[in-house]
Short mmCIF file of C-alpha atoms in Angstrom, two decimals:
data_model
loop_
_atom_site.label_atom_id
_atom_site.label_comp_id
_atom_site.label_asym_id
_atom_site.label_seq_id
_atom_site.Cartn_x
_atom_site.Cartn_y
_atom_site.Cartn_z
CA MET A 1232 -20.85 -66.47 -14.09
CA TYR A 1233 -22.64 -63.41 -14.55
CA LYS A 1234 -26.14 -63.92 -15.52
CA TYR A 1235 -26.06 -60.69 -17.95
CA VAL A 1236 -23.38 -58.70 -19.77
CA ILE A 1237 -23.15 -55.48 -21.35
CA PHE A 1238 -20.46 -54.52 -24.02
CA ASP A 1239 -19.78 -51.07 -25.10
CA MET A 1240 -19.38 -51.32 -29.18
CA ASP A 1241 -16.73 -49.53 -30.70
CA GLY A 1242 -13.17 -50.27 -29.70
CA VAL A 1243 -14.84 -53.51 -27.70
CA ILE A 1244 -16.76 -54.96 -30.74
CA PHE A 1245 -15.52 -53.22 -33.47
CA ASP A 1246 -11.77 -51.95 -34.38
CA SER A 1247 -13.60 -49.00 -35.17
CA GLU A 1248 -11.90 -46.09 -33.22
CA ARG A 1249 -8.54 -46.13 -35.44
CA LEU A 1250 -10.49 -46.15 -38.49
CA TYR A 1251 -12.48 -43.16 -37.73
CA ILE A 1252 -8.94 -41.29 -36.13
CA GLU A 1253 -7.70 -41.82 -39.90
CA CYS A 1254 -10.78 -40.56 -41.19
CA ASN A 1255 -10.53 -37.38 -39.60
CA LYS A 1256 -6.89 -37.29 -39.86
CA GLU A 1257 -7.85 -37.22 -43.93
CA VAL A 1258 -10.50 -35.12 -43.81
CA GLY A 1259 -9.05 -32.44 -41.85
CA ALA A 1260 -5.83 -32.28 -44.03
CA ARG A 1261 -8.25 -31.21 -46.55
CA TYR A 1262 -9.59 -28.11 -44.36
CA GLY A 1263 -5.96 -27.19 -43.81
CA TYR A 1264 -5.70 -29.12 -40.59
CA THR A 1265 -2.61 -30.91 -41.14
CA ASP A 1266 -1.26 -31.58 -37.31
CA GLY A 1267 -2.08 -35.29 -37.21
CA ASP A 1268 -0.70 -35.97 -34.26
CA PHE A 1269 -3.20 -33.15 -32.37
CA ILE A 1270 -5.76 -34.36 -34.56
CA GLU A 1271 -5.36 -37.99 -32.65
CA GLU A 1272 -5.02 -36.56 -29.49
CA VAL A 1273 -8.13 -34.84 -29.78
CA CYS A 1274 -10.06 -37.93 -31.41
CA LYS A 1275 -8.53 -40.02 -28.14
CA LYS A 1276 -10.51 -37.46 -25.94
CA CYS A 1277 -13.41 -38.16 -28.02
CA ILE A 1278 -13.63 -42.18 -27.29
CA GLY A 1279 -16.54 -43.28 -25.52
CA VAL A 1280 -18.42 -40.21 -25.31
CA THR A 1281 -21.77 -38.95 -27.47
CA ALA A 1282 -21.69 -36.50 -30.51
CA GLU A 1283 -22.90 -33.65 -28.51
CA ALA A 1284 -19.73 -34.37 -26.12
CA THR A 1285 -17.31 -35.03 -28.81
CA GLN A 1286 -18.53 -31.45 -30.46
CA LYS A 1287 -17.42 -29.63 -27.29
CA ILE A 1288 -14.51 -30.99 -27.09
CA MET A 1289 -13.54 -30.34 -30.98
CA LYS A 1290 -15.03 -26.74 -30.45
CA GLU A 1291 -12.79 -26.31 -27.30
CA SER A 1292 -9.62 -27.74 -29.51
CA PHE A 1293 -9.72 -25.83 -32.70
CA GLY A 1294 -11.80 -23.14 -32.10
CA GLU A 1295 -15.23 -21.49 -32.38
CA ASP A 1296 -14.43 -21.12 -36.08
CA PHE A 1297 -13.50 -24.89 -36.64
CA PRO A 1298 -15.69 -25.77 -39.46
CA LEU A 1299 -16.84 -28.80 -37.14
CA ASP A 1300 -20.29 -29.19 -39.13
CA GLU A 1301 -18.73 -29.66 -42.76
CA LEU A 1302 -15.57 -32.00 -41.55
CA TRP A 1303 -17.96 -34.05 -39.29
CA ALA A 1304 -20.16 -34.49 -42.20
CA GLU A 1305 -17.56 -35.64 -44.84
CA THR A 1306 -15.78 -37.70 -41.84
CA SER A 1307 -18.78 -39.49 -41.55
CA ALA A 1308 -19.26 -40.03 -45.37
CA LEU A 1309 -15.90 -41.20 -45.31
CA PHE A 1310 -16.29 -43.37 -42.45
CA LYS A 1311 -19.65 -45.29 -43.41
CA GLU A 1312 -17.84 -45.32 -47.11
CA ARG A 1313 -14.97 -47.72 -45.78
CA SER A 1314 -17.04 -49.45 -43.26
CA LYS A 1315 -20.25 -49.94 -45.03
CA ASP A 1316 -21.34 -53.87 -45.80
CA GLY A 1317 -19.80 -55.66 -43.19
CA LYS A 1318 -16.18 -53.65 -43.72
CA LEU A 1319 -15.84 -52.56 -40.23
CA PRO A 1320 -13.42 -54.83 -38.62
CA VAL A 1321 -14.20 -57.08 -35.70
CA LYS A 1322 -12.26 -57.45 -32.56
CA PRO A 1323 -10.71 -60.55 -32.17
CA GLY A 1324 -12.44 -63.12 -30.22
CA VAL A 1325 -15.70 -61.64 -30.32
CA GLU A 1326 -18.21 -64.07 -31.65
CA GLU A 1327 -16.34 -66.78 -29.89
CA LEU A 1328 -17.36 -65.11 -26.85
CA LEU A 1329 -20.99 -64.09 -27.96
CA THR A 1330 -21.23 -67.77 -28.89
CA TYR A 1331 -20.23 -69.14 -25.14
CA LEU A 1332 -22.50 -66.52 -24.06
CA LYS A 1333 -25.51 -67.69 -25.13
CA GLU A 1334 -24.75 -71.16 -24.74
CA GLN A 1335 -24.63 -70.49 -21.21
CA GLY A 1336 -27.88 -68.52 -21.23
CA VAL A 1337 -26.52 -65.00 -20.52
CA LYS A 1338 -28.36 -62.31 -21.17
CA THR A 1339 -26.17 -59.77 -23.25
CA ALA A 1340 -26.58 -55.95 -24.08
CA ILE A 1341 -25.00 -53.09 -26.12
CA ALA A 1342 -24.64 -49.65 -24.22
CA SER A 1343 -22.73 -47.45 -26.44
CA SER A 1344 -22.63 -43.78 -27.56
CA THR A 1345 -23.04 -43.98 -30.93
CA LYS A 1346 -26.62 -44.00 -32.14
CA THR A 1347 -29.02 -46.42 -31.68
CA LEU A 1348 -29.45 -46.59 -35.76
CA THR A 1349 -25.78 -46.69 -36.28
CA VAL A 1350 -25.33 -49.11 -33.69
CA ASN A 1351 -28.13 -51.51 -35.39
CA ARG A 1352 -26.77 -51.12 -38.56
CA GLU A 1353 -23.13 -52.17 -37.66
CA LEU A 1354 -24.13 -54.84 -35.81
CA SER A 1355 -26.74 -56.05 -38.66
CA ASP A 1356 -23.62 -55.62 -41.38
CA ALA A 1357 -21.44 -57.62 -39.44
CA GLY A 1358 -23.95 -60.73 -38.58
CA LEU A 1359 -23.80 -59.99 -34.98
CA ILE A 1360 -26.90 -58.24 -33.68
CA GLN A 1361 -28.44 -61.95 -33.06
CA TYR A 1362 -26.44 -62.29 -30.40
CA PHE A 1363 -27.66 -59.32 -28.37
CA ASP A 1364 -31.12 -59.09 -26.50
CA ASN A 1365 -31.21 -55.22 -25.95
CA ILE A 1366 -29.47 -52.60 -27.59
CA ILE A 1367 -28.95 -49.20 -25.71
CA GLY A 1368 -27.97 -46.11 -28.04
CA GLY A 1369 -26.40 -42.77 -27.11
CA ASP A 1370 -29.59 -40.81 -28.33
CA MET A 1371 -31.72 -43.16 -25.60
CA ILE A 1372 -30.44 -41.44 -22.57
CA GLU A 1373 -29.94 -37.84 -21.38
CA LYS A 1374 -26.28 -37.86 -19.40
CA SER A 1375 -22.94 -39.66 -21.51
CA LYS A 1376 -20.41 -41.47 -19.89
CA PRO A 1377 -18.61 -41.44 -17.63
CA GLU A 1378 -21.99 -40.83 -16.00
CA PRO A 1379 -23.66 -44.53 -15.46
CA ASP A 1380 -27.21 -43.73 -17.34
CA SER A 1381 -26.29 -46.08 -20.57
CA PHE A 1382 -25.53 -48.96 -18.27
CA LEU A 1383 -28.72 -48.53 -15.92
CA LYS A 1384 -30.69 -48.17 -18.88
CA ALA A 1385 -29.16 -51.26 -20.35
CA MET A 1386 -29.79 -53.31 -16.85
CA GLU A 1387 -33.39 -51.92 -16.94
CA ALA A 1388 -34.12 -53.45 -20.46
CA LEU A 1389 -32.02 -56.53 -19.28
CA GLY A 1390 -34.22 -56.44 -16.28
CA CYS A 1391 -31.06 -57.26 -13.79
CA GLY A 1392 -29.54 -55.18 -11.08
CA PRO A 1393 -25.77 -54.29 -10.71
CA ASP A 1394 -25.00 -57.38 -8.54
CA ASP A 1395 -25.72 -60.15 -11.35
CA CYS A 1396 -23.90 -57.88 -14.00
CA CYS A 1397 -20.28 -57.32 -15.92
CA ILE A 1398 -19.87 -54.51 -18.00
CA ILE A 1399 -16.99 -55.07 -20.73
CA GLU A 1400 -15.33 -51.58 -21.96
CA ASP A 1401 -12.33 -50.30 -23.50
CA SER A 1402 -12.52 -46.40 -22.93
CA PHE A 1403 -11.76 -44.51 -19.74
CA ASN A 1404 -15.15 -42.86 -19.42
CA GLY A 1405 -16.68 -46.06 -20.20
CA ILE A 1406 -14.93 -47.32 -17.01
CA ARG A 1407 -15.68 -44.56 -14.91
CA ALA A 1408 -19.31 -45.04 -15.85
CA ALA A 1409 -19.40 -48.64 -15.26
CA ASN A 1410 -18.05 -48.15 -11.48
CA ALA A 1411 -20.57 -45.00 -11.01
CA SER A 1412 -23.34 -47.87 -12.06
CA GLY A 1413 -22.16 -50.38 -9.23
CA ALA A 1414 -21.64 -53.29 -11.86
CA PHE A 1415 -18.16 -55.21 -12.28
CA SER A 1416 -16.00 -53.99 -14.94
CA ILE A 1417 -13.75 -55.71 -17.48
CA MET A 1418 -11.54 -53.38 -19.59
CA VAL A 1419 -9.94 -54.58 -22.65
CA PRO A 1420 -7.76 -52.03 -23.82
CA ASP A 1421 -7.99 -50.60 -27.24
CA ILE A 1422 -6.41 -47.53 -27.87
CA LEU A 1423 -6.17 -46.32 -24.65
CA GLN A 1424 -3.68 -48.04 -22.05
CA PRO A 1425 -5.28 -47.81 -18.95
CA THR A 1426 -4.06 -45.04 -15.99
CA ASP A 1427 -3.42 -45.66 -12.48
CA GLU A 1428 -7.03 -44.15 -11.37
CA ILE A 1429 -8.57 -46.45 -14.29
CA ARG A 1430 -6.84 -49.51 -12.86
CA GLU A 1431 -8.24 -48.70 -9.40
CA LEU A 1432 -11.81 -48.43 -10.99
CA ALA A 1433 -11.57 -51.03 -13.38
CA GLY A 1434 -12.74 -54.71 -11.78
CA THR A 1435 -10.06 -56.49 -13.74
CA ILE A 1436 -7.88 -55.80 -17.40
CA LEU A 1437 -7.52 -58.26 -19.70
CA ASN A 1438 -5.85 -58.22 -22.78
CA SER A 1439 -8.39 -59.52 -25.53
CA LEU A 1440 -11.79 -60.98 -25.82
CA HIS A 1441 -10.45 -64.46 -25.70
CA ASP A 1442 -8.98 -63.59 -22.18
CA VAL A 1443 -12.67 -62.49 -21.61
CA LYS A 1444 -13.91 -66.09 -22.40
CA LYS A 1445 -11.62 -67.50 -20.31
CA PHE A 1446 -12.50 -65.55 -17.26
CA PHE A 1447 -15.84 -66.37 -17.72
CA GLN A 1448 -15.00 -70.11 -18.00
CA GLY A 1449 -12.81 -69.81 -14.79
CA ILE A 1450 -9.57 -70.61 -16.59
#
């Protein structure tokens, strides 16, 4: 049993990736970007990275004339409207897993590419923030995933090293970052299904957070 567990947030705690993609499609269509499949593929490239990295991906995909600031503002507003007041869907098994870890005396942290203020707000709205001992947001680090900075900072905050720590992720960059940190990683696939590379890097791949709880229980 690990003494410390670090969670990614989007796609692991919340089923937020799908909602964000749908918001991007809806707002993009208002600006004449009607190829929903292409928008979805671009959004998938942005999973597990910071806002700055997302901006770069968007510009490279749609061109320098792409009205990123306007679309980003509208997409963020639409996402907030549809996810506020606890409406952001929670992944199945989240509370059961977090409750179990607390009962076992396991320290937990969030290491997310999302801004810290947003992480705190969304966890608070969902009634989950009390389960986490530390919160590391994307604005607290210099290099985003696949660099291990967020996980290393979370370990520092928890007071642990990689040998005592397990990381739960859903994204490719998250698993790459977890592997680079030296900690054992569990991938629970969300939108992105693991490639051969990711299967090699991940400590194990499980279908759900229910299965993660069973893994910790040794079942």
